[in-house]
Coordinates of C-alpha atoms in Angstrom, one line a residue:
N1 CA 17.5 -89.4 -51.3
R2 CA 13.7 -89.6 -51.4
R3 CA 12.3 -88.7 -54.9
R4 CA 9.5 -86.2 -55.4
R5 CA 6.5 -87.3 -57.0
P6 CA 3.9 -85.3 -58.8
T7 CA 0.8 -84.8 -57.0
V8 CA -1.8 -87.5 -57.4
S9 CA -5.0 -86.4 -59.0
P10 CA -8.3 -87.7 -57.8
G11 CA -9.1 -90.9 -59.5
T12 CA -7.2 -92.2 -62.7
A13 CA -7.7 -92.0 -66.3
D14 CA -11.5 -92.6 -67.5
N15 CA -12.5 -91.7 -63.9
V16 CA -11.4 -95.2 -62.4
S17 CA -11.8 -95.0 -58.7
M18 CA -8.6 -96.7 -57.1
R19 CA -9.5 -99.4 -54.5
V20 CA -7.1 -99.9 -51.6
M21 CA -7.0 -102.8 -49.0
I22 CA -4.9 -102.2 -45.8
S23 CA -4.2 -104.8 -43.1
C24 CA -2.8 -104.1 -39.7
G25 CA -3.3 -106.1 -36.5
E26 CA -2.2 -104.1 -33.5
P27 CA -2.7 -100.7 -31.9
S28 CA 0.6 -99.1 -33.3
G29 CA -0.2 -100.3 -36.9
D30 CA -3.7 -99.0 -36.6
L31 CA -2.3 -95.6 -35.6
Y32 CA -0.2 -95.6 -38.8
A33 CA -3.0 -97.1 -40.9
G34 CA -5.3 -94.4 -39.9
A35 CA -2.7 -91.6 -40.9
L36 CA -2.1 -93.3 -44.1
A37 CA -5.9 -93.7 -45.1
T38 CA -6.3 -90.1 -44.1
E39 CA -3.5 -88.9 -46.6
I40 CA -4.8 -91.3 -49.3
L41 CA -8.2 -89.8 -49.3
R42 CA -6.7 -86.2 -49.3
L43 CA -4.8 -87.1 -52.4
D44 CA -7.8 -88.9 -54.0
P45 CA -11.0 -88.5 -52.4
S46 CA -12.5 -90.9 -54.9
A47 CA -10.6 -93.9 -53.7
T48 CA -12.1 -96.7 -51.6
I49 CA -10.4 -98.2 -48.6
T50 CA -11.3 -101.6 -47.0
G51 CA -9.3 -103.9 -44.8
F52 CA -8.5 -105.3 -41.4
G53 CA -7.6 -102.8 -38.7
G54 CA -8.8 -101.0 -35.7
D55 CA -10.9 -97.9 -34.7
R56 CA -8.3 -95.2 -36.3
L57 CA -8.4 -96.9 -39.6
A58 CA -12.2 -96.9 -39.6
A59 CA -12.3 -93.3 -38.4
A60 CA -10.0 -92.3 -41.3
G61 CA -12.6 -93.5 -43.7
A62 CA -11.9 -97.2 -44.2
S63 CA -14.7 -99.8 -44.4
L64 CA -13.4 -102.5 -42.2
V65 CA -13.9 -106.1 -43.1
E66 CA -12.8 -107.1 -39.7
N67 CA -11.8 -105.3 -36.4
F68 CA -8.4 -106.7 -34.9
S69 CA -9.7 -106.2 -31.4
G70 CA -8.7 -109.2 -29.4
L71 CA -6.4 -110.6 -32.0
S72 CA -3.4 -108.6 -31.0
V73 CA -1.2 -110.9 -28.7
T74 CA 2.4 -112.0 -28.3
G75 CA 3.5 -115.5 -27.4
L76 CA 3.1 -119.0 -29.0
L77 CA 0.3 -120.2 -26.8
E78 CA -1.7 -117.0 -27.1
V79 CA -1.4 -117.1 -30.9
V80 CA -2.4 -120.7 -31.1
R81 CA -5.7 -120.0 -29.0
L82 CA -6.5 -117.3 -31.6
L83 CA -5.9 -119.4 -34.7
P84 CA -9.6 -120.3 -35.6
R85 CA -10.5 -116.7 -35.5
T86 CA -7.5 -115.5 -37.2
Y87 CA -8.2 -118.0 -40.0
A88 CA -11.7 -116.8 -40.4
T89 CA -10.6 -113.2 -40.8
Y90 CA -8.1 -114.3 -43.5
K91 CA -10.9 -116.0 -45.4
R92 CA -13.1 -113.1 -45.0
L93 CA -10.5 -110.5 -46.4
L94 CA -9.8 -112.7 -49.2
A95 CA -13.5 -113.1 -50.0
D96 CA -13.8 -109.3 -50.0
A97 CA -11.0 -109.1 -52.3
D98 CA -12.4 -111.6 -54.8
A99 CA -15.7 -109.5 -54.6
A100 CA -14.0 -106.3 -55.5
R101 CA -10.4 -106.7 -56.4
P102 CA -8.3 -104.1 -54.8
D103 CA -5.7 -102.1 -57.0
V104 CA -3.1 -102.4 -54.2
F105 CA -2.8 -104.3 -51.0
V106 CA -0.9 -102.6 -48.1
A107 CA 0.5 -104.7 -45.3
I108 CA 1.5 -102.9 -42.2
D109 CA 3.9 -104.8 -40.0
F110 CA 2.1 -107.8 -38.3
P111 CA 4.1 -110.2 -40.3
D112 CA 2.8 -113.8 -39.4
F113 CA -0.9 -112.8 -40.7
N114 CA 0.2 -110.1 -43.3
F115 CA 2.7 -112.5 -45.2
A116 CA -0.1 -115.1 -45.6
L117 CA -2.4 -112.5 -46.8
A118 CA 0.1 -110.8 -49.2
R119 CA 1.1 -114.2 -50.8
A120 CA -2.6 -114.6 -51.5
M121 CA -3.0 -111.2 -52.9
S122 CA 0.1 -111.5 -55.0
R123 CA -1.2 -114.8 -56.5
R124 CA -4.3 -112.9 -57.4
G125 CA -2.2 -110.3 -59.3
V126 CA -2.8 -107.6 -56.7
P127 CA 0.3 -105.5 -56.2
V128 CA 1.6 -105.6 -52.6
V129 CA 3.0 -102.6 -50.7
Y130 CA 4.5 -103.3 -47.4
Y131 CA 4.6 -100.5 -45.0
I132 CA 6.4 -100.6 -41.6
S133 CA 8.8 -103.4 -42.1
P134 CA 8.9 -106.6 -39.8
Q135 CA 11.9 -106.6 -37.8
L136 CA 13.5 -109.3 -40.1
W137 CA 16.8 -107.7 -39.7
A138 CA 16.6 -108.6 -35.9
W139 CA 15.2 -112.2 -36.1
R140 CA 14.0 -114.8 -38.6
P141 CA 16.1 -113.3 -41.5
G142 CA 14.8 -116.1 -43.7
R143 CA 11.7 -113.9 -44.3
M144 CA 13.4 -111.6 -46.6
K145 CA 13.2 -114.4 -49.2
T146 CA 9.4 -114.0 -48.8
M147 CA 9.6 -110.4 -49.2
Q148 CA 11.7 -110.7 -52.5
R149 CA 8.8 -112.9 -53.9
I150 CA 5.6 -111.0 -53.0
V151 CA 6.6 -107.2 -52.3
D152 CA 6.1 -104.7 -55.2
R153 CA 7.2 -101.8 -53.0
M154 CA 8.6 -101.7 -49.4
L155 CA 8.2 -98.5 -47.4
V156 CA 10.5 -98.4 -44.4
I157 CA 10.4 -95.8 -41.5
F158 CA 14.1 -96.3 -40.3
P159 CA 16.9 -95.2 -42.2
F160 CA 19.1 -98.1 -41.6
E161 CA 16.4 -100.5 -43.1
E162 CA 16.6 -99.1 -46.6
Q163 CA 20.1 -100.4 -47.3
I164 CA 19.1 -103.8 -46.0
Y165 CA 16.3 -104.2 -48.5
R166 CA 18.1 -102.4 -51.4
E167 CA 21.0 -105.1 -51.1
A168 CA 18.5 -107.8 -51.0
G169 CA 17.0 -106.4 -54.3
V170 CA 13.7 -105.3 -52.9
P171 CA 12.3 -102.1 -54.3
V172 CA 12.5 -99.7 -51.3
E173 CA 11.9 -96.3 -50.1
W174 CA 12.5 -94.7 -46.8
V175 CA 9.6 -92.5 -46.0
G176 CA 10.5 -91.5 -42.5
H177 CA 8.6 -92.2 -39.2
P178 CA 4.9 -91.6 -39.2
L179 CA 5.0 -90.8 -35.5
F180 CA 5.9 -87.3 -36.5
D181 CA 2.7 -86.9 -38.2
V182 CA 0.3 -88.4 -35.5
Q183 CA 2.1 -87.2 -32.5
P184 CA -0.2 -84.6 -30.8
E185 CA 1.2 -81.3 -29.4
P186 CA 1.7 -82.3 -25.7
Q187 CA 0.0 -80.1 -23.1
A188 CA 2.1 -77.9 -20.9
R189 CA 3.7 -80.0 -18.1
D190 CA 2.2 -78.0 -15.2
V191 CA -1.4 -78.0 -16.8
F192 CA -1.2 -81.6 -17.4
L193 CA 0.3 -82.9 -14.1
R194 CA -2.3 -80.7 -12.0
A195 CA -5.3 -82.1 -14.1
Q196 CA -4.0 -85.6 -13.0
G197 CA -3.6 -84.4 -9.3
L198 CA 0.2 -84.4 -9.3
D199 CA 2.5 -81.6 -8.3
P200 CA 4.8 -80.3 -11.0
A201 CA 7.5 -79.4 -8.5
R202 CA 8.1 -83.0 -7.5
P203 CA 9.8 -85.8 -9.7
V204 CA 7.6 -87.9 -11.8
L205 CA 8.3 -91.3 -13.1
A206 CA 6.2 -92.6 -16.0
L207 CA 5.1 -96.2 -16.3
L208 CA 4.1 -97.5 -19.8
P209 CA 3.7 -101.4 -19.3
G210 CA 2.4 -102.1 -23.0
S211 CA -0.7 -102.4 -24.9
R212 CA -1.5 -106.0 -24.9
T213 CA -3.2 -108.0 -22.3
N214 CA -0.6 -110.6 -22.2
E215 CA 2.2 -108.0 -22.1
L216 CA 0.8 -106.4 -19.0
R217 CA 0.4 -109.8 -17.3
Q218 CA 4.0 -110.4 -17.9
I219 CA 5.4 -106.9 -17.1
L220 CA 3.1 -105.0 -14.7
P221 CA 3.5 -107.1 -11.6
T222 CA 7.3 -106.7 -11.8
L223 CA 6.9 -102.9 -12.3
A224 CA 4.5 -102.7 -9.3
Q225 CA 7.1 -104.5 -7.2
A226 CA 9.7 -101.7 -8.0
V227 CA 7.4 -98.9 -7.1
P228 CA 8.1 -98.9 -3.1
P229 CA 12.0 -99.2 -3.3
I230 CA 11.9 -96.4 -5.8
R231 CA 9.7 -94.3 -3.6
A232 CA 12.1 -95.1 -0.7
Q233 CA 15.1 -93.7 -2.5
V234 CA 13.6 -90.8 -4.5
P235 CA 11.9 -88.4 -2.1
G236 CA 8.6 -87.0 -3.2
V237 CA 8.5 -89.1 -6.4
Q238 CA 5.2 -89.4 -8.2
F239 CA 4.1 -92.2 -10.5
L240 CA 2.1 -91.5 -13.8
V241 CA 0.8 -94.5 -15.6
A242 CA -0.4 -94.5 -19.2
R243 CA -3.0 -97.1 -19.9
A244 CA -3.5 -98.2 -23.4
P245 CA -7.2 -98.0 -24.5
H246 CA -9.5 -101.0 -23.9
L247 CA -7.4 -102.9 -21.4
R248 CA -9.3 -104.3 -18.6
D249 CA -9.3 -102.5 -15.2
E250 CA -8.3 -105.9 -13.3
L251 CA -5.1 -105.9 -15.2
F252 CA -3.9 -102.9 -13.2
A253 CA -5.0 -104.3 -9.8
P254 CA -1.2 -104.2 -8.3
L255 CA -1.0 -100.6 -9.2
R256 CA -4.5 -100.0 -7.6
A257 CA -3.2 -101.7 -4.5
L258 CA -0.2 -99.3 -4.2
Q259 CA -2.5 -96.2 -4.6
A260 CA -4.7 -97.6 -1.6
E261 CA -1.5 -97.7 0.3
G262 CA -0.6 -94.2 -0.1
V263 CA 1.7 -94.0 -3.2
T264 CA 1.2 -90.9 -5.1
M265 CA 0.1 -92.3 -8.6
A266 CA -2.1 -91.1 -11.4
M267 CA -3.4 -93.4 -14.2
V268 CA -4.3 -91.9 -17.5
D269 CA -6.2 -93.6 -20.4
G270 CA -4.3 -93.0 -23.6
H271 CA -2.2 -89.7 -23.7
A272 CA 1.1 -91.4 -23.8
D273 CA 2.6 -88.4 -25.5
D274 CA 1.5 -86.0 -22.7
V275 CA 2.7 -88.6 -20.2
L276 CA 6.2 -88.8 -21.6
A277 CA 6.5 -85.1 -22.2
S278 CA 5.5 -84.3 -18.7
S279 CA 7.7 -86.9 -16.9
D280 CA 11.3 -86.6 -15.8
A281 CA 12.0 -90.3 -16.6
A282 CA 9.9 -93.4 -17.7
V283 CA 10.0 -97.2 -17.5
V284 CA 8.5 -98.5 -20.8
A285 CA 7.7 -101.9 -22.3
S286 CA 9.8 -102.3 -25.6
G287 CA 7.9 -101.2 -28.6
T288 CA 6.7 -98.2 -30.4
V289 CA 6.7 -96.1 -27.2
T290 CA 10.3 -96.2 -27.1
V291 CA 10.3 -94.1 -30.2
Q292 CA 7.7 -91.9 -28.7
A293 CA 9.9 -91.5 -25.8
A294 CA 12.8 -90.6 -27.9
L295 CA 10.9 -88.0 -29.8
H296 CA 10.1 -86.4 -26.4
Q297 CA 13.7 -86.8 -25.3
C298 CA 12.3 -88.6 -22.2
P299 CA 15.1 -90.8 -20.5
M300 CA 13.8 -94.3 -20.1
V301 CA 14.4 -97.7 -19.0
V302 CA 13.1 -100.4 -21.5
V303 CA 11.6 -103.6 -20.1
Y304 CA 10.2 -106.6 -21.6
R305 CA 9.4 -110.2 -20.7
L306 CA 7.7 -112.9 -22.8
S307 CA 6.4 -116.3 -21.4
P308 CA 9.4 -118.7 -20.6
L309 CA 8.4 -121.0 -23.5
T310 CA 8.0 -118.4 -26.1
Y311 CA 11.4 -116.8 -25.1
R312 CA 13.2 -120.3 -25.3
V313 CA 11.8 -121.1 -28.7
G314 CA 12.4 -117.6 -30.3
K315 CA 15.8 -116.8 -28.6
P316 CA 18.0 -118.8 -31.1
F317 CA 16.5 -116.8 -34.0
V318 CA 17.4 -113.5 -32.6
R319 CA 20.2 -111.7 -34.5
V320 CA 20.8 -108.6 -32.5
D321 CA 22.0 -107.9 -28.9
T322 CA 19.8 -105.0 -28.4
Y323 CA 16.1 -104.6 -28.7
A324 CA 15.1 -101.1 -28.0
M325 CA 14.4 -99.1 -31.2
A326 CA 16.2 -96.0 -29.9
N327 CA 19.3 -98.1 -29.2
L328 CA 19.0 -99.6 -32.9
V329 CA 18.7 -96.2 -34.4
A330 CA 21.5 -94.7 -32.3
G331 CA 23.9 -97.7 -33.2
R332 CA 24.7 -98.0 -29.6
R333 CA 23.1 -98.7 -26.2
I334 CA 22.0 -95.2 -25.0
V335 CA 19.2 -96.5 -22.7
P336 CA 19.2 -99.6 -20.5
E337 CA 17.3 -102.7 -21.4
L338 CA 16.0 -105.1 -18.9
I339 CA 14.8 -108.1 -21.0
Q340 CA 13.4 -111.4 -19.7
D341 CA 15.5 -112.8 -16.5
G342 CA 17.2 -109.3 -16.4
F343 CA 13.8 -107.7 -15.8
T344 CA 13.6 -107.6 -12.1
P345 CA 12.3 -105.1 -9.4
E346 CA 15.9 -104.5 -8.1
A347 CA 17.2 -103.7 -11.7
V348 CA 14.4 -101.6 -12.4
T349 CA 14.9 -99.7 -9.1
T350 CA 18.6 -99.2 -9.9
E351 CA 18.2 -97.8 -13.4
A352 CA 15.2 -95.5 -12.6
V353 CA 16.6 -94.0 -9.4
R354 CA 19.7 -93.3 -11.5
L355 CA 17.8 -91.3 -14.1
L356 CA 15.8 -89.4 -11.4
T357 CA 18.7 -88.6 -9.2
D358 CA 21.9 -88.3 -11.4
R359 CA 21.2 -85.1 -13.4
P360 CA 24.2 -85.3 -15.7
H361 CA 23.5 -88.8 -16.4
A362 CA 20.0 -88.0 -17.4
E363 CA 21.1 -84.9 -19.5
R364 CA 23.6 -87.2 -21.5
V365 CA 20.6 -89.5 -22.2
R366 CA 18.5 -86.8 -23.5
A367 CA 21.3 -85.5 -25.7
D368 CA 21.5 -89.0 -27.1
L369 CA 17.7 -89.2 -27.6
R370 CA 17.9 -85.8 -29.6
E371 CA 20.3 -87.4 -31.9
V372 CA 17.9 -90.4 -32.4
R373 CA 15.2 -87.9 -33.2
A374 CA 17.2 -86.2 -35.7
R375 CA 18.0 -89.6 -37.5
L376 CA 14.3 -90.4 -37.8
G377 CA 13.7 -88.1 -40.7
E378 CA 11.1 -85.2 -41.1
P379 CA 7.4 -85.0 -40.7
G380 CA 5.5 -86.1 -43.7
A381 CA 6.0 -89.9 -43.7
S382 CA 2.3 -90.6 -44.0
R383 CA 2.0 -88.4 -47.0
R384 CA 5.1 -89.8 -48.6
A385 CA 3.7 -93.4 -48.0
A386 CA 0.3 -92.5 -49.4
E387 CA 1.9 -91.1 -52.5
A388 CA 3.7 -94.3 -53.1
V389 CA 0.8 -96.4 -52.4
L390 CA -1.4 -94.4 -55.1
E391 CA 1.4 -94.7 -57.4
V392 CA 1.3 -98.4 -57.5
A393 CA -2.5 -98.5 -57.4
S394 CA -2.8 -96.3 -60.3
R395 CA -1.1 -98.7 -62.5
A396 CA -3.3 -101.5 -61.6
A397 CA -6.4 -99.2 -61.7
L398 CA -5.6 -98.3 -65.5
A399 CA -5.2 -101.9 -66.4
R400 CA -8.7 -102.7 -65.4

C-alpha cells in the first residue's frame, strides 16, 4: 500500500536548497543513514546534509557535526559514564541547527538521544521524520506518546510496525528494509573460505558476537567456552568470526587463545554478509545481524546478555517473549534465543551442534528464513525513505 511519489526535482521553487539534518548513534544506523543520504543527494544534488553519525554517513556526503565513535554502548552504567560527552554532542547539534535551520530533522533509531534532540527540533519548528523505529512495541510503550507529539512522519522498516503507528494516530509509511539496498553481493563460498584459509568441504560455524565493546565483554567469553565442545561433537568443524570494525584486538583474546591451541578459526574484519553466506550455521548476537542472517537464509542461534543490573532494571518493561527480529517478523519462534541466564556454553553447544548435524532441522529453519525474507518487502527502501524526507523538507524550504 505504499503510494508512489513524483520524482523530486533538484532544489525547490526559487532554487531554495533543502537542508537536512540526520542523527544516528550506532553502526547499523550509520549504515542506513549513509544509504539514505546517498539517495537524498541523487534525488536532489543541491541538498545539504549535516548531522551526527559515523563514517558511512560522512562518506555519503554529509558534513558531520560529531562522530558517534565511542558513544554507542548498551547498559545503564555505560550510558551514565558517557553522559557528559553525549550532552556536549546534543548542544553542538542544536547550535548547528540554530546557525542554519534545517528543513527536516531525520532521527534514525537511537531513541534515548534522538527523542531529546527531536523534541528540541520540534520546538524550533523543524519537521521531524523518524526513520527506523525504536522497538517501543517491545518495551517502554509509553514512548509512543512522545512519537505522537513530535513526529511529522514515521518511516518503518518492518511490516507489522505500520499498523501499530497508524492505530496510534502517527503519520506512518512502511518503506521496507534498507538492508536489501546496502547488502553487497556475497563472494562465492569456495572463493571466500579459501581466502580465509578454510576448507569449503568441511562444516563452517560463524560467530558474530556484536558490534559494541560492552556487548563483546558480555558475549564473547561464553562463545569461546562453547567452541571446544562443539568441535568435539562435529568432526572437522571450522569457525569463522566476523569482527565489527574499530573493535580492539584484546577483546578477541579468548578466541585467539583457541587458535593457538589448534582450533581451525579465521577472523574477518567486517564482511558479515560474506561470512553468513559462506557458513552452514551461525551464532549471532541479537540485533541487525539476525536480519542479515535471515536474508542469507543462514540457520542461526541468537544470543544476548546484558549486565545483571541493566537486565534487572529493564526486564519489567519488556512486553514481548521473543527478541530476535527473525522470530518477530515470522510471528513465531523459528530460531532459538539464548538470553541472559539462558545463554550458557552448554546451551550454545546443543543448539549449534543440532544445526550442523541435523540436516532436516536445518532445512526447515532455512525455509522459515526464506519466509521472513519475503515478508521484509522489496529493494528500494532507502530511495522511498529519501523521497519521503524530501517531501517533508520541501514544504519547510518553500516557507523560508
